[in-house]
XYZ file of C-alpha atoms in Angstrom:
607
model
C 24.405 10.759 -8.685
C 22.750 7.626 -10.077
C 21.275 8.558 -13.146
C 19.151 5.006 -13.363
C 15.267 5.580 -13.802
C 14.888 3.404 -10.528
C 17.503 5.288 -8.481
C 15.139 7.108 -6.638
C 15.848 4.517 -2.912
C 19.982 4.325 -3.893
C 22.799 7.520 -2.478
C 25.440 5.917 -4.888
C 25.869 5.340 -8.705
C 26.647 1.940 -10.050
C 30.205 0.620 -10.496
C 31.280 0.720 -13.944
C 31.770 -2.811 -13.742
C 28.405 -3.875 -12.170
C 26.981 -1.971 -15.060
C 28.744 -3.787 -17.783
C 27.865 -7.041 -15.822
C 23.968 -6.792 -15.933
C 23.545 -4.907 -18.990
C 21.350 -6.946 -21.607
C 20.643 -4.012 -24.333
C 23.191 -5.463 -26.300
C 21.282 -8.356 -27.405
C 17.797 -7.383 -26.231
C 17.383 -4.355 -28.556
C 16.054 -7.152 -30.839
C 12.813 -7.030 -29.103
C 12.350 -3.261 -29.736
C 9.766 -3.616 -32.452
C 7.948 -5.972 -29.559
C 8.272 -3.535 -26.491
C 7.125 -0.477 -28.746
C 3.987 -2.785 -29.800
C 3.062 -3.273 -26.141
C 3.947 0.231 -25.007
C 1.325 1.667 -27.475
C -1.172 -1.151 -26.349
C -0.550 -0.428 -22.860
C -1.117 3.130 -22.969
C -4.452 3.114 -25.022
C -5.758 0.869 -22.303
C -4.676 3.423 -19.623
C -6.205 6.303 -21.793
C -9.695 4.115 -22.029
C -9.687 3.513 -18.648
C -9.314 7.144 -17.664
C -5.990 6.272 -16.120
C -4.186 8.673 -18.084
C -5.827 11.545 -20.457
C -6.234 11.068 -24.200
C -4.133 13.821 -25.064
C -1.568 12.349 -23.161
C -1.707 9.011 -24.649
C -1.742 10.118 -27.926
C 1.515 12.394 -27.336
C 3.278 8.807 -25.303
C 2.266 6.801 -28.865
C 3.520 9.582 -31.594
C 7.020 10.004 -29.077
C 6.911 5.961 -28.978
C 6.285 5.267 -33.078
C 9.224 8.401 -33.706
C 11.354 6.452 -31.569
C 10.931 2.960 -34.119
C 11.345 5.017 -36.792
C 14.948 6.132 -35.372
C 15.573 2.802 -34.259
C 14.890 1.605 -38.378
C 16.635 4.166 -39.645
C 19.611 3.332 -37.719
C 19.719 6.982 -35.547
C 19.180 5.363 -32.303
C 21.960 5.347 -29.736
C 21.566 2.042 -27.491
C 23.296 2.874 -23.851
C 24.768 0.377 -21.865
C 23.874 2.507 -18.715
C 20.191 2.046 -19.387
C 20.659 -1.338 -18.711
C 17.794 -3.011 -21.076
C 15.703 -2.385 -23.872
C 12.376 -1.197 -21.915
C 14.819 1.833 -20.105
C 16.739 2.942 -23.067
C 12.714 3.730 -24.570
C 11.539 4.822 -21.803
C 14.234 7.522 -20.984
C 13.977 8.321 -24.808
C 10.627 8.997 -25.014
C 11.049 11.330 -21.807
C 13.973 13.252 -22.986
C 11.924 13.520 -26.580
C 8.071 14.334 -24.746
C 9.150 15.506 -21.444
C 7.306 14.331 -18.529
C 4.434 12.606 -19.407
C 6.536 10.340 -21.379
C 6.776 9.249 -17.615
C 3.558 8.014 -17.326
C 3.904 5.150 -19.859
C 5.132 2.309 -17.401
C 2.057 3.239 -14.638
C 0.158 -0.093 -14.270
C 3.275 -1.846 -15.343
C 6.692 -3.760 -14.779
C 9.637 -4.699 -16.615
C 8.799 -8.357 -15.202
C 5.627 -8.503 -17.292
C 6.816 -5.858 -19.885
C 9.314 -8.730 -21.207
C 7.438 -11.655 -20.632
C 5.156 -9.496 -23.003
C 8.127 -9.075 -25.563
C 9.393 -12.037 -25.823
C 5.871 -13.538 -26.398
C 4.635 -11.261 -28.837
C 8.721 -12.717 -30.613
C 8.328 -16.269 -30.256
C 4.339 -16.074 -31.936
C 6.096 -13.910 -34.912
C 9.362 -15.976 -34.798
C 7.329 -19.338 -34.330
C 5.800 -18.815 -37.710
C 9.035 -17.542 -39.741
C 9.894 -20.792 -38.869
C 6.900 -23.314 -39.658
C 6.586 -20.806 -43.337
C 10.373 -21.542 -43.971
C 9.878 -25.691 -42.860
C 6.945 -25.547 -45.345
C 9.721 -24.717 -48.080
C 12.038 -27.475 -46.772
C 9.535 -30.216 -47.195
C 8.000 -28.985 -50.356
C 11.618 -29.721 -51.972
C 12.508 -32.595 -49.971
C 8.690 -34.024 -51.673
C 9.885 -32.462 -55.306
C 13.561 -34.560 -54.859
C 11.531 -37.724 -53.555
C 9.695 -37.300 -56.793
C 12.474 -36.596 -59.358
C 14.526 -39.702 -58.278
C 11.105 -42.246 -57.366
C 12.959 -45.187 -59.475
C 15.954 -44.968 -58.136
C 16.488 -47.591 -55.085
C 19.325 -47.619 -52.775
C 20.387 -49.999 -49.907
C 18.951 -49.870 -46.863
C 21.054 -49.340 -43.416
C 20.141 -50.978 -39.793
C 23.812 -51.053 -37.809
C 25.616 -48.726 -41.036
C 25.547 -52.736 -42.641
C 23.403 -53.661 -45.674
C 19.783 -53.941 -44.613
C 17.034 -54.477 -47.457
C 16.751 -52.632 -50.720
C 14.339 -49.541 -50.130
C 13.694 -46.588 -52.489
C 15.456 -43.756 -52.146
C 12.448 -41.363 -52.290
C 11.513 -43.750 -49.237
C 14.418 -42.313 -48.122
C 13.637 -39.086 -48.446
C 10.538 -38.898 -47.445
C 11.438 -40.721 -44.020
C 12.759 -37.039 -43.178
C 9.588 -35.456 -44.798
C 8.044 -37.118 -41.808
C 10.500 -36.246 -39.450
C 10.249 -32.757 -40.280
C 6.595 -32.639 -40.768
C 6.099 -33.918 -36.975
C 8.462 -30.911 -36.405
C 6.330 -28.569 -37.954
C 3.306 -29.127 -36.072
C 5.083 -28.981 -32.583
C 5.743 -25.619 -33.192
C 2.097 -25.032 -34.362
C 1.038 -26.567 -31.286
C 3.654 -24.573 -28.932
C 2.150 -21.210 -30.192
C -1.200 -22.118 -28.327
C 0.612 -21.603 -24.727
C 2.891 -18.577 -26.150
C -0.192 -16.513 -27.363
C -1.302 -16.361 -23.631
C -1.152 -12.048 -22.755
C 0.919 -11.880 -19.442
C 0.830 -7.820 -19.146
C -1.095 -6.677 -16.549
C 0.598 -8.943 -13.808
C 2.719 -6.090 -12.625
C 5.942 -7.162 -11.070
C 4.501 -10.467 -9.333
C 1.161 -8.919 -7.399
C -1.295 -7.285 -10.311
C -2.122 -4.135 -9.807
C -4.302 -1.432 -7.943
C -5.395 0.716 -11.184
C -8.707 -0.447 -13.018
C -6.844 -2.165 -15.998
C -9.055 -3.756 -18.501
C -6.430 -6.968 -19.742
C -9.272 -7.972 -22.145
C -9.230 -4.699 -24.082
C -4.895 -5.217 -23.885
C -5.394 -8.369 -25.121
C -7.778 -7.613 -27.945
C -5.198 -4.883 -29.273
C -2.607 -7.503 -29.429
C -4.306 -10.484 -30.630
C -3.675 -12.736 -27.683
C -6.573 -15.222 -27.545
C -5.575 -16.112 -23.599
C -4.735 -13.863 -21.145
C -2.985 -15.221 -17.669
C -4.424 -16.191 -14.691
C -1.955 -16.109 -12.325
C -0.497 -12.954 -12.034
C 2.845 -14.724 -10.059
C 3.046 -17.745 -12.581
C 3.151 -14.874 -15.557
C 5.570 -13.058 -14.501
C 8.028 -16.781 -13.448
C 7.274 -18.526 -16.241
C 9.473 -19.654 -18.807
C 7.935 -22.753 -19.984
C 6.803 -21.836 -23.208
C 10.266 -20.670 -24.171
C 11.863 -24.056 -23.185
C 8.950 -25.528 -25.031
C 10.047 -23.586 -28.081
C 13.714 -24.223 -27.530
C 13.139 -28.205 -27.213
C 11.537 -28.071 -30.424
C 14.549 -26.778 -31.987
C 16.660 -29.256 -30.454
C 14.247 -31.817 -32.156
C 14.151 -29.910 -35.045
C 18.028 -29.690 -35.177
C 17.986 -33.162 -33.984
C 16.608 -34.483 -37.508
C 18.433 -31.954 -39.453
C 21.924 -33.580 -38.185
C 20.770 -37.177 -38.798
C 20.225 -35.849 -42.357
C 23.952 -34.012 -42.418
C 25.231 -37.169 -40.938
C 23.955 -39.411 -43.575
C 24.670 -37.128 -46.551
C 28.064 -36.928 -45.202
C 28.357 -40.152 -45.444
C 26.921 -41.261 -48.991
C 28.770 -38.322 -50.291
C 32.591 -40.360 -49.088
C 34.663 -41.796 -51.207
C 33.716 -45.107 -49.663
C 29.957 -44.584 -50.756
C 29.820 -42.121 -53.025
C 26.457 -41.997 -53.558
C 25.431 -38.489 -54.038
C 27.461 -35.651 -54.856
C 26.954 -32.466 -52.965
C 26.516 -28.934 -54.704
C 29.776 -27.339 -54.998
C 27.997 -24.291 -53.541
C 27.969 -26.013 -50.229
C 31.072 -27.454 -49.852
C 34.624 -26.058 -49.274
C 38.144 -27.370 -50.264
C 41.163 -27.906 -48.448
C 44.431 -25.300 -47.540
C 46.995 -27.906 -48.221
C 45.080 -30.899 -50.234
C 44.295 -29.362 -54.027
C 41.773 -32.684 -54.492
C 39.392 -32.044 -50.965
C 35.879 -31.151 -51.521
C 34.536 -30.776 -47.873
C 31.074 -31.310 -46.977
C 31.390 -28.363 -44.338
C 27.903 -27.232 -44.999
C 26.435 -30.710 -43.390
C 29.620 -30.494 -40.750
C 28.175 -27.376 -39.609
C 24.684 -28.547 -39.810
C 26.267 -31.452 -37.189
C 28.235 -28.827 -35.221
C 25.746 -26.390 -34.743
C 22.916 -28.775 -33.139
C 25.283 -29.035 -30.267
C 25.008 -25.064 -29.641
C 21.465 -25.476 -29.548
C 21.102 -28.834 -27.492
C 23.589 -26.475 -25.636
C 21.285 -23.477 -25.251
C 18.192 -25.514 -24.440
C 19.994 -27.033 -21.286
C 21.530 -23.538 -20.146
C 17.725 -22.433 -20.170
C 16.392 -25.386 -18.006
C 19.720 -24.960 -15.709
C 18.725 -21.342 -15.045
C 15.593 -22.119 -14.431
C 15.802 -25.027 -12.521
C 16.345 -23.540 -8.747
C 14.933 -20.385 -8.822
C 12.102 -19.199 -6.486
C 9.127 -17.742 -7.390
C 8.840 -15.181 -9.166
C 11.341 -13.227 -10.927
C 14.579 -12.936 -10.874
C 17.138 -11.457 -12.845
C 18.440 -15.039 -13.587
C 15.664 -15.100 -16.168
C 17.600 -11.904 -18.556
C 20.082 -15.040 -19.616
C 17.385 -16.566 -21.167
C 17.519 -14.396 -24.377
C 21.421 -14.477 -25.761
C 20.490 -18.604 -25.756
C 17.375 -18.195 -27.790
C 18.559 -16.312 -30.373
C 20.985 -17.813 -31.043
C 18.936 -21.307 -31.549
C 16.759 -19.139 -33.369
C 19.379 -17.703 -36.032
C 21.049 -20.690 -36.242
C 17.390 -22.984 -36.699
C 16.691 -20.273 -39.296
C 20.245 -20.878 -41.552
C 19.908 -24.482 -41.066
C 16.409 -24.640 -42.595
C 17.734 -22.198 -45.311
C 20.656 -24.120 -45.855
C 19.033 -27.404 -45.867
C 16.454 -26.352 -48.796
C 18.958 -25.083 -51.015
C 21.396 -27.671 -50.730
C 18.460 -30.881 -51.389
C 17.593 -29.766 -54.786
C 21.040 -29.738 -56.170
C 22.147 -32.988 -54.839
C 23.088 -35.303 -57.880
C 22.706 -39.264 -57.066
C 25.703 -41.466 -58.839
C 23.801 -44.085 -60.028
C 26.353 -46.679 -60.939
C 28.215 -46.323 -57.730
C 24.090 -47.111 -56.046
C 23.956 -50.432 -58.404
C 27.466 -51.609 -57.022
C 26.454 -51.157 -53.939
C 23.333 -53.247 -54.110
C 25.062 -56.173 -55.179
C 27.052 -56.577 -51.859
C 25.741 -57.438 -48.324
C 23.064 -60.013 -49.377
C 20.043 -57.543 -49.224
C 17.600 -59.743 -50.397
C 18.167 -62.176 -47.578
C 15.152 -61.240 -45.932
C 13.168 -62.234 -49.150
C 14.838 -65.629 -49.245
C 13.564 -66.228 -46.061
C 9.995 -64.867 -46.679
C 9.892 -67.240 -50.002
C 10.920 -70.263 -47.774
C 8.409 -69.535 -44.896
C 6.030 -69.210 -48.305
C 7.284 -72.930 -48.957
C 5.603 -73.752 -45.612
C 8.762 -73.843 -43.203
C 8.111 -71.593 -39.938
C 10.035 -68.439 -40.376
C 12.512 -68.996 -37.768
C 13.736 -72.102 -39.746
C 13.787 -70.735 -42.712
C 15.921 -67.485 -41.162
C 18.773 -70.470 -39.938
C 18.731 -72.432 -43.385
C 19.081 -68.796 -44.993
C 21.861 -67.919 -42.415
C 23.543 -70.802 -43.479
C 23.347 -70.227 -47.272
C 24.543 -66.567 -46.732
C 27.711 -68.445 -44.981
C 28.338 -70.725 -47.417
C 28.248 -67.952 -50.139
C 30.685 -65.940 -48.484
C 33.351 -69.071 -48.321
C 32.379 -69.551 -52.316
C 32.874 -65.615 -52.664
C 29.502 -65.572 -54.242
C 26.417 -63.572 -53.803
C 22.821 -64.771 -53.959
C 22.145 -64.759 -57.064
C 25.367 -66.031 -58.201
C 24.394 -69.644 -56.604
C 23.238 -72.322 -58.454
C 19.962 -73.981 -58.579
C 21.890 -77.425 -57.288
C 23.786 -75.183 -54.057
C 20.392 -73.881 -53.060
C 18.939 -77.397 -52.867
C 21.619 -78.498 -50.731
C 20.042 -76.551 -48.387
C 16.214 -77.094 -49.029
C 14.475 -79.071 -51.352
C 11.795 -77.017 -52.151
C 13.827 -74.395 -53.376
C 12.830 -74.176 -57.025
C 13.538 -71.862 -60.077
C 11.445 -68.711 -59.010
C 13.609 -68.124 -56.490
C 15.319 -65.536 -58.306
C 12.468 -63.728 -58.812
C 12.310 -63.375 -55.098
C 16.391 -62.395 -54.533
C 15.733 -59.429 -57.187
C 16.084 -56.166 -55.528
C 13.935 -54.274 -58.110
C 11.037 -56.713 -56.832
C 11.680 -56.819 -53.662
C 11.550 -53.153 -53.328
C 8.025 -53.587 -55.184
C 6.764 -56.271 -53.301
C 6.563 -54.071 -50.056
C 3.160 -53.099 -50.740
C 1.912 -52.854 -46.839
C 1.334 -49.427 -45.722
C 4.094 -47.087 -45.278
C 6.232 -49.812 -47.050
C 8.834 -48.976 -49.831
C 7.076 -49.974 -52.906
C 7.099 -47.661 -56.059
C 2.827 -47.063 -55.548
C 3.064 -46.643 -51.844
C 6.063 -43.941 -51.933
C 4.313 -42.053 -54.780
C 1.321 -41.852 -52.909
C 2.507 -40.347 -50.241
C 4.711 -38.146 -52.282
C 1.498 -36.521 -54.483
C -0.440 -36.180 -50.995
C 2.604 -34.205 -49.563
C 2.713 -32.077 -52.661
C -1.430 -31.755 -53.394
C -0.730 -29.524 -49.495
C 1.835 -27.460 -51.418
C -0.623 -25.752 -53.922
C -0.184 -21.906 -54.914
C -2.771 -21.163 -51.605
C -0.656 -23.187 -49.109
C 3.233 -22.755 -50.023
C 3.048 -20.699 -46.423
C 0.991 -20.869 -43.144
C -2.673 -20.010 -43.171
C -2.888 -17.194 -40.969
C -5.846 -15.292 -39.839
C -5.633 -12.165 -41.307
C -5.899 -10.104 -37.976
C -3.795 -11.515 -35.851
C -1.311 -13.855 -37.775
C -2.352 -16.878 -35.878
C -1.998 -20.104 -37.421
C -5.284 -21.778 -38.398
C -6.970 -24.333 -40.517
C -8.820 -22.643 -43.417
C -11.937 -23.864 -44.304
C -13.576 -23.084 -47.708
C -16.953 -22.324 -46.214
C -17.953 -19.699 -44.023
C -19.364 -20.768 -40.595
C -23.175 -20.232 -39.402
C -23.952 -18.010 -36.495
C -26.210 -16.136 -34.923
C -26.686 -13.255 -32.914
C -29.739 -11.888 -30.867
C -31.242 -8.461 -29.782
C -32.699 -8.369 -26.201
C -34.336 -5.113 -25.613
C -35.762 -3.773 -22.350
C -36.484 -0.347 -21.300
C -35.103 0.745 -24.316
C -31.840 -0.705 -23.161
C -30.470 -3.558 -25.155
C -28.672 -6.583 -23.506
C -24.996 -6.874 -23.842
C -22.305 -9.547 -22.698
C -18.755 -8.743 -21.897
C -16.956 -11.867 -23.538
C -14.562 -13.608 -21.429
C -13.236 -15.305 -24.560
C -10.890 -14.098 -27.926
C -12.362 -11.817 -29.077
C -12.121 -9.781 -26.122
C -15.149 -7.206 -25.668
C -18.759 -6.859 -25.341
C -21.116 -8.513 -27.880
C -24.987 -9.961 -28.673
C -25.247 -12.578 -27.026
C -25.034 -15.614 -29.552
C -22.809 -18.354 -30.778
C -22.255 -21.129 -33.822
C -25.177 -23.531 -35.052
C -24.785 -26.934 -33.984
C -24.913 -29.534 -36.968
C -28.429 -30.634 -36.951
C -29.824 -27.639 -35.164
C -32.029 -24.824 -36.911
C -30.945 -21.636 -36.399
C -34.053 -20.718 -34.575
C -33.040 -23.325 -31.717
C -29.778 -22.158 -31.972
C -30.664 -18.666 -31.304
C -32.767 -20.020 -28.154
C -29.819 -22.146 -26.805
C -27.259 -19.381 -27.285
C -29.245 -17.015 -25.448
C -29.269 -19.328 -21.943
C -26.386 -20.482 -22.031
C -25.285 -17.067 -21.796
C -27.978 -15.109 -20.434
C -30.137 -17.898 -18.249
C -32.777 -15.915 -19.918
C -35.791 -17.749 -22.108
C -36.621 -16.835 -25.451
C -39.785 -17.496 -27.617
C -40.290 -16.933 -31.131
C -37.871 -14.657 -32.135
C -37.712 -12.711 -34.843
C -35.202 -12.297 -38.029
C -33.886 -8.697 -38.215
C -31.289 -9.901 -40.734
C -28.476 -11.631 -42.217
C -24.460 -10.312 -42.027
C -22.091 -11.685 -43.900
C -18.924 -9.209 -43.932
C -15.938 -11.431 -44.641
C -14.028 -9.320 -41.931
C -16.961 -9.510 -39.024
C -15.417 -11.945 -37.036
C -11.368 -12.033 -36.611
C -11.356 -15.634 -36.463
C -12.594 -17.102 -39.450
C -15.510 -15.783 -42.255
C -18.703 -16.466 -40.159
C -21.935 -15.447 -41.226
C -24.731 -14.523 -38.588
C -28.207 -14.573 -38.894
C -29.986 -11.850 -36.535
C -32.572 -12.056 -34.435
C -34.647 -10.007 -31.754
C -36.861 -11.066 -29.115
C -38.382 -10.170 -25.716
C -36.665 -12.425 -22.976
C -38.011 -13.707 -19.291
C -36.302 -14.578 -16.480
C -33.305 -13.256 -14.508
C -30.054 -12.243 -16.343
C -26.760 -13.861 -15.230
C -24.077 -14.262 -17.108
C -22.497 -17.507 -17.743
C -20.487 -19.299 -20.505
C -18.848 -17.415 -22.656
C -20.141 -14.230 -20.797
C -17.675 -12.774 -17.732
C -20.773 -10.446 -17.274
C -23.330 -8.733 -18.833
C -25.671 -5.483 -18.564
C -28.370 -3.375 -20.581
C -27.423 -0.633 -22.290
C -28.626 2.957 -23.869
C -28.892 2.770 -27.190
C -27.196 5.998 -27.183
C -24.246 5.229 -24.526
C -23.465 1.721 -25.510
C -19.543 0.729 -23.864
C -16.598 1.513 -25.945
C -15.139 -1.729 -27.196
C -18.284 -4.092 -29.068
C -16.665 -6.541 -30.987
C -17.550 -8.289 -34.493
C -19.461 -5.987 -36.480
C -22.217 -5.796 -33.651
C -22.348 -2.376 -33.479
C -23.521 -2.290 -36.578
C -25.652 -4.545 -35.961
C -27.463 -1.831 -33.243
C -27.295 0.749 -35.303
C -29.100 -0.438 -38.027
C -31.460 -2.241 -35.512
C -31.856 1.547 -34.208
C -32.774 2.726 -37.292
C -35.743 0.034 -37.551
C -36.730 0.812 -34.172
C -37.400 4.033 -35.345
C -39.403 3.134 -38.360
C -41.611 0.624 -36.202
């Protein structure tokens, strides 16, 4: 007998094999803390919605949360035979609450119940990541800053370039790793979109209310397409590319630590805590921390193309393709994760060898570029004065010379107008200095940019701003925004929208002040845009402030009521809208509005 929750249509069990072929619990138990989350959303929707009873849904969420606490604890016994993470809960929560344990997955699918999971991941993981990439560049700006004099050649080709600073150096990757930073801020925008709710490709024939899902679990978006949520994949490959990038960057930086640390460079020596030695060769010291830095990228190039390959020829809309999709994202994830780790340790115990630096400068004519500039200063066009410089740089290699080593009298040979402050011009140290354009490599410029990287880094900012209900990363602004909000009454019924925006919910109809608008007009515009209904001189009621009122950001919102004209319709930021009883106003008001109506209640009364 096939003991499979969906065996109900099948007369035979599953081969032994065919089970240990499809299984994914394995790796996918990861997600538990995820599916849990969404279980105990999903079934508070179903008890609002009369779908299930209360009692029922409260007996589903203390099986579900006993369940996590087995799974923490380590007590949990994963079974290959149930195939995935969603049917090993499920068929716990039955064998531990009988029956209506059963009732969890009505309205639902294991097509949306992972897109769900791995969502609700990425948004969590997505931020582990941009808090730990804060670290990195906060030390990669400290190292710039501890070693601003020091300047090192330049590279184009691996030859001798122009002299640069090494904190220009540096901070070349603080870029680098900056921009990578802010693509994963910007990916989270199409992960936090709620698919659940889509069903298994169709929707669904129960009266769901995805707003009130989506409000439990802090999605700002929900989908639109119930086919496209359950198929889609893009915002994982979006993630995974920005690893690749992100690893991308991190092996350039390997590469060319590997390098300077040689014997042929040898300038920097790595942390002994990050190297290894050799089996047979007592002097090694192997930079195998960088080498796996290097190595690694590959895996996740690697796991970005399996991804798209998988993806690439399947039709619409699920299929069970899509369960390889997790093995290769966490592993870019846990690898991403140790190379960011590794990668901030490591920077601040590099040592620079100074001496070996200063040899170094001396060879491959690095201020030939500035010989040129001060000849093209001398009035000859530039692209004479690169040939006549060519041909000094020629002539000092058959004299075995560099360019500071010629003579006053060899120099003239070549042009007449070169005169005695041409050394000043062939000195590293000032050419280095006299890079003064923007973004150039002179001491000022560098510094700059190295105190504006750290002024981000205060005590406040060493992580992500995240709004403090729903973990979502946003810009914090010292001052509170304006708002305002206003009460509509009629027949002692008061006017509500149902918000088709985060937050999710019914509300006063209101918004922000526009800059240069009283709040009076504000109050009026709010209310048709919304509404389509006119307002005239309303009235203040009051002033709330609560820090907490509104999930986004600290808004403050100054009250009014007023009598309206005209015919409601809802439009805007309104999906609909309705009057309601004082006394039987709908379940889920966000903001603090229903505060907001009771105290206006209360001065109804007094008036």
């Amino acid at each position: 007998m096939n003991g499979k929750l969906w065996a109900g249509r099948f007369n035979t069990g599953q081969d032994n094999l065919m089970e240990q072929f499809s299984e994914s619990i394995s790796y996918d138990k990861r997600l538990y803390k995820y599916d849990i989350l969404g279980s105990i959303a999903h079934v508070k929707m179903l008890a609002k919605q009369s779908i299930i009873l209360q009692e029922e849904a409260e007996k589903i969420i203390d099986g579900l949360r006993k369940i996590e606490r087995q799974i923490e604890a380590g007590e949990f016994e994963f079974n290959p035979q149930d195939e995935d993470i969603h049917m090993a809960i499920e068929r716990a929560l039955i064998n531990l609450i009988g029956k209506v344990g059963g009732k969890l997955h009505t309205a639902r699918s294991r097509n949306d119940q992972i897109a769900l999971d791995e969502r609700l991941f990425l948004r969590d993981i997505s931020i582990e990541i941009i808090d730990r990439l804060n670290g990195l560049l906060k030390n990669l700006a400290l190292f710039a800053k501890e070693h601003i004099d020091v300047i090192i050649p330049g590279f184009t080709h691996m030859q001798h370039a122009q002299p640069i600073l090494f904190s220009h150096y540096i901070m070349a990757f603080f870029e680098k790793f900056k921009r990578d930073k802010e693509r994963f801020l910007d990916t989270i925008k199409r992960i936090d979109v709620m698919p659940l709710g889509a069903g298994a490709l169709a929707g669904t024939i129960w009266p769901i209310d995805r707003r009130y899902t989506a409000s439990l679990l802090n999605f700002t978006q929900i989908s639109k397409n119930s086919i496209d949520a359950v198929s889609d994949r893009d915002f994982m490959i979006e993630f995974l590319n920005n690893c690749a990038i992100f690893s991308m960057h991190a092996s350039r930086l390997a590469e060319d630590f590997i390098i300077y640390s040689s014997s042929e460079f040898s300038f920097i020596e790595l942390p002994d805590e990050f190297s290894t030695g050799s089996s047979i060769m007592p002097q090694k010291k192997n930079p195998d921390s960088l080498e796996l830095i290097r190595g690694k990228t590959g895996r996740v190039y690697g796991n970005l193309f399996t991804l798209l390959t998988v993806m690439k020829g399947l039709p619409l809309s699920y299929n069970r393709d899509m369960q390889e999709d997790k093995e290769a994202l966490f592993d870019t994830i846990d690898n991403c994760l140790m190379i960011i780790d590794i990668l901030s340790k490591l920077i601040p115990k590099i040592k620079l060898n100074i001496d070996e630096i200063e040899k170094s400068l001396e060879k491959g004519f690095i201020t030939a570029t500035d010989l040129a500039d001060y000849l093209a200063f001398k009035g000859y066009a530039f692209r004479d004065a690169h040939k006549i410089v060519g041909s000094i740089v020629a002539y000092a290699i058959t004299k075995n010379k560099t360019l500071k080593e010629l003579t006053l009298e060899e120099y003239k040979q070549f042009a007449d107008q070169i005169e005695e402050d041409v050394y000043d011009y062939i000195d590293y140290r000032r050419s280095v200095d006299k890079r003064k354009s923007f973004g150039g490599t002179s001491r000022a410029n560098v510094l700059e940019q190295i105190e504006e990287a750290l002024k981000s880094f205060d005590e406040k900012s060493s992580h992500v701003d995240l709004c403090p209900r729903c973990s979502y990363p946003i810009k914090i602004y010292k001052n509170p925004s304006l708002t305002v909000d206003c009460i509509i009454e009629k027949d002692n019924k008061v006017l509500l929208i149902n918000r088709k925006n985060y937050p999710f919910g019914f509300a006063l109809p209101g918004g922000f002040v526009n800059y240069g608008e009283s709040v009076e007009q504000a109050v009026i515009r709010e209310v048709k845009e919304e509404t389509s209904l006119d307002i005239v001189e309303p009235k203040l009621f009051g002033v709330y402030s609560d820090p907490e009122r509104d999930p986004r950001s600290h808004t403050v919102s100054v009250v009014f009521y007023a009598k309206a004209s005209g015919t409601p319709k809802a439009s805007d930021d309104a999906e609909d809208l309705g009057f309601f009883d004082l006394d039987n106003l709908p379940e889920h008001i966000v903001f603090d509005h229903l505060k907001i109506l009771k105290d206006y209640y209360e001065f109804r009364k007094k008036i």
